[in-house]
GROMACS .gro file of C-alpha atoms in nm:
model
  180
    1UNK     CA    1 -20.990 -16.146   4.035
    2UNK     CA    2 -20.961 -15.872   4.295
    3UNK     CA    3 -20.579 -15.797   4.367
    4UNK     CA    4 -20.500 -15.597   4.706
    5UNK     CA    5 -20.370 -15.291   4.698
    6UNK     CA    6 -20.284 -15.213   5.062
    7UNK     CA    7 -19.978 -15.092   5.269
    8UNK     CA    8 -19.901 -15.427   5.438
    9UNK     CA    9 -19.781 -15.361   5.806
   10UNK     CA   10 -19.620 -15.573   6.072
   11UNK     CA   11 -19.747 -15.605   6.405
   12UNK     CA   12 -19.379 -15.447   6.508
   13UNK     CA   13 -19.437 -15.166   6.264
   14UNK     CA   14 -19.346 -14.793   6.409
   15UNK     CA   15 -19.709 -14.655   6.344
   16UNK     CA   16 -19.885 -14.923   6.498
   17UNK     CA   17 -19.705 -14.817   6.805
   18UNK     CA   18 -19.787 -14.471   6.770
   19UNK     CA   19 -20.156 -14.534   6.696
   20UNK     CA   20 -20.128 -14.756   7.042
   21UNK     CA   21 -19.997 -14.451   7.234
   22UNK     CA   22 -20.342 -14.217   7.110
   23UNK     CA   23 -20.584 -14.169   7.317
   24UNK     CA   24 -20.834 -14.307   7.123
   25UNK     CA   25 -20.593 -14.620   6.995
   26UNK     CA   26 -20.906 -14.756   6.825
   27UNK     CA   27 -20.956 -14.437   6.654
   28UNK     CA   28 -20.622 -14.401   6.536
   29UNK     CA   29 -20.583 -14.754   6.439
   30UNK     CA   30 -20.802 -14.718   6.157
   31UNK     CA   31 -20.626 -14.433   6.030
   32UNK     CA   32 -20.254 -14.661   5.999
   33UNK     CA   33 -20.201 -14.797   5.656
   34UNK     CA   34 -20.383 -14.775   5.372
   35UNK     CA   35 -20.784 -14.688   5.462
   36UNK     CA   36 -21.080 -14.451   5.363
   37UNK     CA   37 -21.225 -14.223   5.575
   38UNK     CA   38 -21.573 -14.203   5.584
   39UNK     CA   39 -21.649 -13.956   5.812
   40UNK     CA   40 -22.029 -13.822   5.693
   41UNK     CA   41 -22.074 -14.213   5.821
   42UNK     CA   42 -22.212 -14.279   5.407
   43UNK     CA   43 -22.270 -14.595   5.315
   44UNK     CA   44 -22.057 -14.711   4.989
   45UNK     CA   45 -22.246 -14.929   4.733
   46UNK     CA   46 -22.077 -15.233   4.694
   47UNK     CA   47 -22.050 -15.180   4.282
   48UNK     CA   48 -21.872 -14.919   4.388
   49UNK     CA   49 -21.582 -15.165   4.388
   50UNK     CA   50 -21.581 -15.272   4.080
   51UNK     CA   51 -21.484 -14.979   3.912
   52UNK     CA   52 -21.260 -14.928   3.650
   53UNK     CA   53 -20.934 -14.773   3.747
   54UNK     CA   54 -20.742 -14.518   3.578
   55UNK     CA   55 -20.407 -14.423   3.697
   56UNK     CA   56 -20.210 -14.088   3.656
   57UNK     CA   57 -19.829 -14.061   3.683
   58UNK     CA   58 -19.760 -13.725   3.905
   59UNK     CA   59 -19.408 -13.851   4.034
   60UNK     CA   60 -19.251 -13.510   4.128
   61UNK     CA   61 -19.570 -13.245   4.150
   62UNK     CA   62 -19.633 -13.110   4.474
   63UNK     CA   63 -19.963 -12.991   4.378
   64UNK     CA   64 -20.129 -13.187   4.121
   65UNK     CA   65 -20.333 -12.965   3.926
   66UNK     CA   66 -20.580 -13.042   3.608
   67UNK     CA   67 -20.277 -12.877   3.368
   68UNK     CA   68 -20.080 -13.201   3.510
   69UNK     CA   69 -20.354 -13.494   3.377
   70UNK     CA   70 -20.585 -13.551   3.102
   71UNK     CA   71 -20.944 -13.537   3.249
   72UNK     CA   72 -21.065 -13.639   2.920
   73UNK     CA   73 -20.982 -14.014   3.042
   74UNK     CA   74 -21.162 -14.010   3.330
   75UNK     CA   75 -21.513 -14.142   3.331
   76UNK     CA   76 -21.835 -14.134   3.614
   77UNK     CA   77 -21.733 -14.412   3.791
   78UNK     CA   78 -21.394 -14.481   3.728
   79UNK     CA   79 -21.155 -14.520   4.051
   80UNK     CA   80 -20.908 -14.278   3.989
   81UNK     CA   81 -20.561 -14.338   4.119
   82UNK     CA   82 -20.235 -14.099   4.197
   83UNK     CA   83 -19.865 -14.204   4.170
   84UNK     CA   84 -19.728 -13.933   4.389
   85UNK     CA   85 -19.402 -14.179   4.448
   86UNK     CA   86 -19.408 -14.021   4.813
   87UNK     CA   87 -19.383 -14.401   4.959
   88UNK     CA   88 -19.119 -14.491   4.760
   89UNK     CA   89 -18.922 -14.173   4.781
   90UNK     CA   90 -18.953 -14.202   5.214
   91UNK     CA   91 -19.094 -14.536   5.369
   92UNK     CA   92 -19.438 -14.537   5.559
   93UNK     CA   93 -19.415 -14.418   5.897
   94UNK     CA   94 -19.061 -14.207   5.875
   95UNK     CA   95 -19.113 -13.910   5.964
   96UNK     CA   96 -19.057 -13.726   5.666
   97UNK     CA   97 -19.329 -13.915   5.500
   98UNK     CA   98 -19.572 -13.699   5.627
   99UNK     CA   99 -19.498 -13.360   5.616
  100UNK     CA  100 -19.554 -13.149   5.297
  101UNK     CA  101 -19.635 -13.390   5.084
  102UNK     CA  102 -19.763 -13.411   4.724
  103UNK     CA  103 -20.168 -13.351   4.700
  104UNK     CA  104 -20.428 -13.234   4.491
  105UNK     CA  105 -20.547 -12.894   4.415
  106UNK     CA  106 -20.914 -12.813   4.535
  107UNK     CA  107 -20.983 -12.761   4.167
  108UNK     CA  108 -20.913 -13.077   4.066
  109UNK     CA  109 -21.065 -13.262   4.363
  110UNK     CA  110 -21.378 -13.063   4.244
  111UNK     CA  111 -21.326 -13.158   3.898
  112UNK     CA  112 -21.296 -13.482   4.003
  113UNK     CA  113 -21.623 -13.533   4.171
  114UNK     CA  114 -21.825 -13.325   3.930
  115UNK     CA  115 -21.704 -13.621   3.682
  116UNK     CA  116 -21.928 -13.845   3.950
  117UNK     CA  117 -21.644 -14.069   3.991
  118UNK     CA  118 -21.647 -14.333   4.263
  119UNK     CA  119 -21.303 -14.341   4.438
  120UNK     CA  120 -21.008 -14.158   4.491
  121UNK     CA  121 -20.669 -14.337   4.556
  122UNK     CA  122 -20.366 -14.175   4.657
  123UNK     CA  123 -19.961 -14.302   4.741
  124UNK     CA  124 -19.932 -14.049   5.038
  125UNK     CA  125 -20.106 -13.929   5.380
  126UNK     CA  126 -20.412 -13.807   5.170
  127UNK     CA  127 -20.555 -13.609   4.899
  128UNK     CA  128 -20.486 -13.248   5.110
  129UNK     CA  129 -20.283 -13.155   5.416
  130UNK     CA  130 -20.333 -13.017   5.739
  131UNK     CA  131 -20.698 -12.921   5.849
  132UNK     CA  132 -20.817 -12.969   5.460
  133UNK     CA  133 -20.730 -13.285   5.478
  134UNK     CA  134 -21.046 -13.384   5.707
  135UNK     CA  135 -21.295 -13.126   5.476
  136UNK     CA  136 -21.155 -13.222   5.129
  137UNK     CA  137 -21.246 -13.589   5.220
  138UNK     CA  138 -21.594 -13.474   5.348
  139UNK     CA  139 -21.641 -13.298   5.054
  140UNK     CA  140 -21.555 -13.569   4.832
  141UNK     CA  141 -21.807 -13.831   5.057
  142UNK     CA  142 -22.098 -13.597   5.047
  143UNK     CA  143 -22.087 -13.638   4.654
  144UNK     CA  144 -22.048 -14.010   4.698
  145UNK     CA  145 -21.670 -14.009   4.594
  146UNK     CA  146 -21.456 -14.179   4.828
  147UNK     CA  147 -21.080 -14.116   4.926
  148UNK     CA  148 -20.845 -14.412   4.984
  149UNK     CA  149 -20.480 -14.235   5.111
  150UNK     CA  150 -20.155 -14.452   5.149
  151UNK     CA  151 -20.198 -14.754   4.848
  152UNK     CA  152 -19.917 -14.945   4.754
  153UNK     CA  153 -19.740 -14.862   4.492
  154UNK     CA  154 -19.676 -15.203   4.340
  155UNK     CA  155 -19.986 -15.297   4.244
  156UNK     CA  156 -20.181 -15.061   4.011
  157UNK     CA  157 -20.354 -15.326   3.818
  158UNK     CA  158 -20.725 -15.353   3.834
  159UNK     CA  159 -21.016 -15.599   3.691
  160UNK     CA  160 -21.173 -15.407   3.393
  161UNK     CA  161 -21.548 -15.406   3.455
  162UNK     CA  162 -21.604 -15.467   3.105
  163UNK     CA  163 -21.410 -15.720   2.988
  164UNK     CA  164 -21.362 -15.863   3.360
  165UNK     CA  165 -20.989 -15.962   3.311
  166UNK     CA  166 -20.720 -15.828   3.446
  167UNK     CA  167 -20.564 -15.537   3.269
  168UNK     CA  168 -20.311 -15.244   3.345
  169UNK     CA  169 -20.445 -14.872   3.357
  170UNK     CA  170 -20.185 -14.644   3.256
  171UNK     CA  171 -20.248 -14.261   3.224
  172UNK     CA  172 -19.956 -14.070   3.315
  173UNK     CA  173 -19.862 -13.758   3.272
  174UNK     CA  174 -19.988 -13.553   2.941
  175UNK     CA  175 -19.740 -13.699   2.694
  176UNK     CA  176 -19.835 -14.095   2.794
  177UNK     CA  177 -20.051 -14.280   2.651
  178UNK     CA  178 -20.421 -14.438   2.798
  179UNK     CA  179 -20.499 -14.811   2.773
  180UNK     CA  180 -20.765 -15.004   2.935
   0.00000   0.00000   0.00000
């Protein structure tokens, strides 16, 4: 079973408008709702998505640092999710979504990738801000980890590559426990 875990959008939705205004509409297009950037043009193995997914609670931190997660439950491979809570706190698309909000240190984005993990996923605009936004993602595809910004927050369920059923990954913050 593969469950979706994308921003759904109506055609009427306010950022497909702005996307249509951009000079480059195609362009911006792909970056409205819930998408990974590949811009080192890699190409991602397709085992890459079936990967076990591990999810970490970080409701409230505006930088997420390794002293906010336990690192010991994540695993080469794994797809490794953030709850920032940034789409439920402000809807995609309003305008306060955007600015200033939650990411991930550059320590733990490098932590992150030396654990050879294969994805990324994050709640919000993306795993930095600004101009590091564009190199932390580069950074992360050159060592074959991927970033997916803006997933639902709904739906953090994923199919457990080793027992291929469905199951819930929940590692929050340091006092919750891991199951798989």
């Amino acid at each position: 079973m593969i469950l979706d875990l994308t921003t759904m959008l109506t055609p009427d939705h306010p950022m497909i408008a702005w996307a249509k205004t951009k000079e480059n509409p195609h362009i911006a297009m792909g970056h409205v709702g819930t998408h990974l950037d590949t811009y080192e043009k890699t190409k991602i193995p397709l085992e890459y998505f079936r990967s076990r997914g591990v999810l970490f609670q970080v409701v409230g931190i505006g930088e997420v640092t390794e002293a906010d997660i336990d690192l010991t439950k994540v695993q080469a491979g794994d797809f490794v999710l953030f709850r920032t809570g940034r789409s439920e706190e402000y809807a995609y698309g309003e305008k306060e979504y955007f600015p200033n909000h939650p990411k991930l240190s550059l320590s733990l984005i490098e932590k992150l990738v030396e654990k050879q993990i294969h994805f990324i996923g994050v709640d919000c605009p993306g795993i930095r801000e600004h101009e590091e936004h564009q190199q932390a993602d580069r950074f992360c595809e050159r060592h074959g980890v991927y970033v997916i910004e803006k997933i639902t927050t709904f739906l953090f369920y994923f199919i457990s590559a080793k027992t291929r059923h469905l199951s819930p990954v929940i590692c929050a913050s340091r006092s919750e426990e891991h199951t798989s």
